Amino acid sequence: MTAPRISRRQLLAGTAAIAVAGPAAALTDPTAADAQLLSLFDAMFAEGIAEAPERATALGLDVGANAGLKSRLSDYSRTGRTADLVRAKSQLDRLRGIPSEALSPERRLDRDVVEYDLSRRVMNETRFGFGRAGGNFAPYVLTHSEGAYRDVPGFLESQHGVTSASDAEAWLARLSSFASALDQNTGRLQEEAAMGVILPAFLLDLALPQMSRLRATPAGETVLVAALARKAVAANVAGDWGSRAAAIVEQQVFPALDRQIAAVTALRKGATMDAGVWKLPDGAAYYDAAVKSSTTTNYNAEDVHQLGLAQVAEISSQLDALLKGQGLTQGTVGQRLVALNERPDQTHPNTDAGKEELLTELRAHVASMYPRLERLFITQPKSKLDVKRVPLAIQEGGAGAYYQNGTPDGARNGTFFINLTDSFDRPKFGLPTVTFHEGVPGHHFQVMLALESPDVPPIRRRAGYSAYTEGWALYAETLADENGYYEGNPLGRIGYLQSLLFRATRLVVDTGLHHKRWTKDQAIDWMVAATGFAKGRTTREIVRYAGAPGQALSYKIGHTKWLAVREAVKAKQGADFDIRQFHEILRLGAMPLVLLEREALRRS
């Protein structure tokens, strides 16, 4: 998940924004150059938090001198995008004023990671004047999975705490800002459409119903109102919060939402079904940059496509042998996986009760994995893991599963969300591996160990290098297999290999859509045939790739690199290799793959 776009506000002075997290200058006994770098990081972090109210809330930093951030939301306008780019250029210039050779090895890593991110973001966002071109690219400012209409309601419900009257007043202020954010989103959508950046029709067809459902809900029954009223009652915060919130929704939010629905409806009339970004201005170059940015490599689209085809063939061969062992001998690997998926003993009923059974099973896998982690990790997060379903209001067209971080002090657990639109999409044999990917020891360990680490400057604690983070999560699935989780459970191992196969097929279909100009249906059919995933689930994946070019490549590229780096460290250390010590690298925070290899070998 990417951080929300942010409002333009005055910068916070000094290091006030990082008082809760702990200033970077407290990390070590620094040299003069180290101290200069850490001071700059403190200032950059403060600048970023000042421009990211939602991030401040998510990290528990909207308190004390930063309490005003709790009343604000992001700026979704093109003016906001321009201001973000100006700030990034200023930060890059200041960073380059500190020579790398004067720094200690630890601080040199920090500098190199931040420079890598800023330099590529400045280069790409300057060249491509639409969408987002930093980290994971997002060409469209409003889709079925992007935009204030989706982000804000879920953010308020899940992360805006209400324990006092001032918290409730801040909620009301954010409701008013929500109306402004909707209009900013709408304005930018129209401005970029005039540049030739128009969503595929099928993405608009997914976004419109979600907007319409929110608009059709009586104001008092929306999560914007009901969640506030519920939290206020639970915290004994007296006041007429529900009626005040409902009035803002009726008088401000709904009119802005009406304007957005009208704009999207008008845009739909001229939209085509072309799925790839090749159709956009300078689209081929945009995709090439997206591939490099998401994978933090120098691969081009054709390299990735061919690698994907090779890995699909290799993993399919392993699955073929296991499926034959289950008596599934006829048809392609994909067809046999479909047959396995359709077995009654492998699906939970598509009912509320059946979905609760599925969640219970996921929680059991979490509980079963925890005792095994002692032999894999020296450090474990303070925050534990909750398992929940994706909220009903946003499940249609949403990701199949995702992780939301807890707080560094352990007060709020991390959460693994799973999309249960249709239980058939989540067969039992695949449940363990998705748990290890999103939860333990996957994203939960990778994210929380960095957030909690005293060795990582605050500016880097939530860095989002998809190839590192998603590669780690897929590597976490491999750790479970390597450590015997599937002993006596060949179906579970089939689920694990199907997960690897799925990520390998992403290399093929993402490049197929955006490089080889495949249609949406071509990509769906190819992936269903290769993986055996249900068509509904596969369709949600393909529409996701259409709106987020290149991001899906990061999983298997990252997985391949994590394994290669581990083998390089083992080769260097020989009998002294300790996998628990190798995994301590998570406490250094996310980084580009090229720097991961350098740092792992330096530390070994």
mmCIF file of C-alpha atoms in Angstrom, residues 152-294:
data_model
loop_
_atom_site.group_PDB
_atom_site.id
_atom_site.type_symbol
_atom_site.label_atom_id
_atom_site.label_comp_id
_atom_site.label_asym_id
_atom_site.label_seq_id
_atom_site.Cartn_x
_atom_site.Cartn_y
_atom_site.Cartn_z
ATOM 1 C CA VAL A 152 -10.373 8.356 3.727
ATOM 2 C CA PRO A 153 -13.355 6.349 5.058
ATOM 3 C CA GLY A 154 -11.219 3.283 5.748
ATOM 4 C CA PHE A 155 -8.448 5.384 7.248
ATOM 5 C CA LEU A 156 -10.809 7.120 9.671
ATOM 6 C CA GLU A 157 -12.419 3.870 10.741
ATOM 7 C CA SER A 158 -9.211 1.911 11.259
ATOM 8 C CA GLN A 159 -6.641 4.480 12.375
ATOM 9 C CA HIS A 160 -8.203 7.680 13.726
ATOM 10 C CA GLY A 161 -8.603 7.005 17.442
ATOM 11 C CA VAL A 162 -11.237 8.792 19.525
ATOM 12 C CA THR A 163 -10.503 8.970 23.241
ATOM 13 C CA SER A 164 -11.324 12.624 23.898
ATOM 14 C CA ALA A 165 -13.507 15.467 22.666
ATOM 15 C CA SER A 166 -10.514 16.938 20.813
ATOM 16 C CA ASP A 167 -10.087 13.653 18.920
ATOM 17 C CA ALA A 168 -13.764 13.782 17.916
ATOM 18 C CA GLU A 169 -13.444 17.418 16.814
ATOM 19 C CA ALA A 170 -10.416 16.416 14.740
ATOM 20 C CA TRP A 171 -12.554 13.723 13.086
ATOM 21 C CA LEU A 172 -15.147 16.361 12.138
ATOM 22 C CA ALA A 173 -12.407 18.592 10.730
ATOM 23 C CA ARG A 174 -11.160 15.699 8.636
ATOM 24 C CA LEU A 175 -14.689 15.121 7.339
ATOM 25 C CA SER A 176 -14.750 18.682 6.017
ATOM 26 C CA SER A 177 -11.315 18.137 4.502
ATOM 27 C CA PHE A 178 -12.630 14.953 2.900
ATOM 28 C CA ALA A 179 -14.993 17.036 0.778
ATOM 29 C CA SER A 180 -12.046 19.171 -0.372
ATOM 30 C CA ALA A 181 -9.965 16.062 -1.101
ATOM 31 C CA LEU A 182 -12.741 14.676 -3.300
ATOM 32 C CA ASP A 183 -12.842 17.901 -5.314
ATOM 33 C CA GLN A 184 -9.038 17.963 -5.593
ATOM 34 C CA ASN A 185 -9.085 14.398 -6.873
ATOM 35 C CA THR A 186 -11.801 15.266 -9.378
ATOM 36 C CA GLY A 187 -9.937 18.329 -10.633
ATOM 37 C CA ARG A 188 -6.711 16.440 -11.132
ATOM 38 C CA LEU A 189 -8.512 13.574 -12.864
ATOM 39 C CA GLN A 190 -9.951 16.041 -15.393
ATOM 40 C CA GLU A 191 -6.642 17.892 -15.863
ATOM 41 C CA GLU A 192 -4.726 14.717 -16.604
ATOM 42 C CA ALA A 193 -7.485 13.358 -18.845
ATOM 43 C CA ALA A 194 -6.951 16.470 -20.960
ATOM 44 C CA MET A 195 -3.307 15.365 -21.270
ATOM 45 C CA GLY A 196 -4.456 12.009 -22.683
ATOM 46 C CA VAL A 197 -4.283 10.047 -19.432
ATOM 47 C CA ILE A 198 -7.622 8.226 -19.366
ATOM 48 C CA LEU A 199 -8.295 5.062 -17.400
ATOM 49 C CA PRO A 200 -9.329 1.852 -19.121
ATOM 50 C CA ALA A 201 -13.109 1.619 -19.188
ATOM 51 C CA PHE A 202 -13.147 -1.452 -16.968
ATOM 52 C CA LEU A 203 -11.329 0.440 -14.176
ATOM 53 C CA LEU A 204 -13.910 3.202 -14.321
ATOM 54 C CA ASP A 205 -16.634 0.574 -14.240
ATOM 55 C CA LEU A 206 -15.231 -0.693 -10.941
ATOM 56 C CA ALA A 207 -14.747 2.750 -9.411
ATOM 57 C CA LEU A 208 -18.207 4.120 -10.162
ATOM 58 C CA PRO A 209 -20.188 1.510 -8.191
ATOM 59 C CA GLN A 210 -17.995 2.037 -5.141
ATOM 60 C CA MET A 211 -18.574 5.782 -5.254
ATOM 61 C CA SER A 212 -22.277 5.241 -5.849
ATOM 62 C CA ARG A 213 -22.601 2.884 -2.871
ATOM 63 C CA LEU A 214 -21.082 5.475 -0.571
ATOM 64 C CA ARG A 215 -23.376 8.149 -2.002
ATOM 65 C CA ALA A 216 -26.480 5.965 -1.723
ATOM 66 C CA THR A 217 -25.897 5.185 1.955
ATOM 67 C CA PRO A 218 -27.833 7.481 4.306
ATOM 68 C CA ALA A 219 -25.368 9.902 5.875
ATOM 69 C CA GLY A 220 -25.933 8.589 9.383
ATOM 70 C CA GLU A 221 -25.217 5.025 8.294
ATOM 71 C CA THR A 222 -21.929 5.744 6.523
ATOM 72 C CA VAL A 223 -18.745 4.671 8.264
ATOM 73 C CA LEU A 224 -17.822 8.370 8.308
ATOM 74 C CA VAL A 225 -20.554 8.931 10.879
ATOM 75 C CA ALA A 226 -21.255 5.555 12.451
ATOM 76 C CA ALA A 227 -17.615 4.833 13.330
ATOM 77 C CA LEU A 228 -17.233 8.203 15.046
ATOM 78 C CA ALA A 229 -20.408 7.716 17.068
ATOM 79 C CA ARG A 230 -19.362 4.198 18.037
ATOM 80 C CA LYS A 231 -15.870 5.222 19.108
ATOM 81 C CA ALA A 232 -17.161 8.190 21.108
ATOM 82 C CA VAL A 233 -19.618 5.994 23.009
ATOM 83 C CA ALA A 234 -16.955 3.365 23.685
ATOM 84 C CA ALA A 235 -14.614 6.040 25.084
ATOM 85 C CA ASN A 236 -17.349 7.838 27.087
ATOM 86 C CA VAL A 237 -16.830 11.056 25.103
ATOM 87 C CA ALA A 238 -20.011 13.035 25.583
ATOM 88 C CA GLY A 239 -21.375 15.057 22.677
ATOM 89 C CA ASP A 240 -23.700 14.995 19.703
ATOM 90 C CA TRP A 241 -20.999 13.695 17.408
ATOM 91 C CA GLY A 242 -23.186 11.570 15.162
ATOM 92 C CA SER A 243 -25.570 14.350 14.133
ATOM 93 C CA ARG A 244 -22.745 16.838 13.643
ATOM 94 C CA ALA A 245 -20.863 14.378 11.439
ATOM 95 C CA ALA A 246 -24.017 13.540 9.474
ATOM 96 C CA ALA A 247 -24.574 17.234 8.737
ATOM 97 C CA ILE A 248 -21.060 17.569 7.295
ATOM 98 C CA VAL A 249 -21.564 14.474 5.162
ATOM 99 C CA GLU A 250 -24.913 15.739 3.866
ATOM 100 C CA GLN A 251 -23.850 19.333 3.237
ATOM 101 C CA GLN A 252 -20.234 18.940 2.123
ATOM 102 C CA VAL A 253 -19.157 15.369 1.390
ATOM 103 C CA PHE A 254 -22.153 14.201 -0.649
ATOM 104 C CA PRO A 255 -22.158 17.249 -2.981
ATOM 105 C CA ALA A 256 -18.427 16.742 -3.640
ATOM 106 C CA LEU A 257 -19.060 13.061 -4.256
ATOM 107 C CA ASP A 258 -21.850 13.967 -6.701
ATOM 108 C CA ARG A 259 -19.401 16.135 -8.630
ATOM 109 C CA GLN A 260 -16.882 13.302 -8.730
ATOM 110 C CA ILE A 261 -19.429 10.754 -9.916
ATOM 111 C CA ALA A 262 -20.501 13.137 -12.681
ATOM 112 C CA ALA A 263 -16.890 13.658 -13.799
ATOM 113 C CA VAL A 264 -16.117 9.932 -13.836
ATOM 114 C CA THR A 265 -19.349 9.191 -15.712
ATOM 115 C CA ALA A 266 -18.425 11.773 -18.351
ATOM 116 C CA LEU A 267 -14.921 10.318 -18.658
ATOM 117 C CA ARG A 268 -16.336 6.824 -19.114
ATOM 118 C CA LYS A 269 -18.017 7.838 -22.371
ATOM 119 C CA GLY A 270 -14.674 8.272 -24.123
ATOM 120 C CA ALA A 271 -12.735 5.487 -22.413
ATOM 121 C CA THR A 272 -11.504 2.382 -24.230
ATOM 122 C CA MET A 273 -10.826 -1.162 -23.037
ATOM 123 C CA ASP A 274 -7.080 -0.859 -23.766
ATOM 124 C CA ALA A 275 -5.452 -2.131 -20.587
ATOM 125 C CA GLY A 276 -1.792 -1.154 -20.952
ATOM 126 C CA VAL A 277 0.040 2.091 -20.267
ATOM 127 C CA TRP A 278 1.564 1.859 -23.741
ATOM 128 C CA LYS A 279 -1.424 3.993 -24.820
ATOM 129 C CA LEU A 280 -0.458 6.918 -22.544
ATOM 130 C CA PRO A 281 1.805 9.854 -23.478
ATOM 131 C CA ASP A 282 5.379 8.471 -23.610
ATOM 132 C CA GLY A 283 3.808 5.221 -22.392
ATOM 133 C CA ALA A 284 6.606 2.834 -23.374
ATOM 134 C CA ALA A 285 9.160 4.916 -21.496
ATOM 135 C CA TYR A 286 6.786 5.211 -18.531
ATOM 136 C CA TYR A 287 6.524 1.431 -18.288
ATOM 137 C CA ASP A 288 10.262 0.934 -18.675
ATOM 138 C CA ALA A 289 10.824 3.336 -15.784
ATOM 139 C CA ALA A 290 8.092 1.588 -13.761
ATOM 140 C CA VAL A 291 9.801 -1.797 -14.229
ATOM 141 C CA LYS A 292 13.145 -0.456 -13.047
ATOM 142 C CA SER A 293 11.607 1.423 -10.149
ATOM 143 C CA SER A 294 9.478 -1.438 -8.827
#
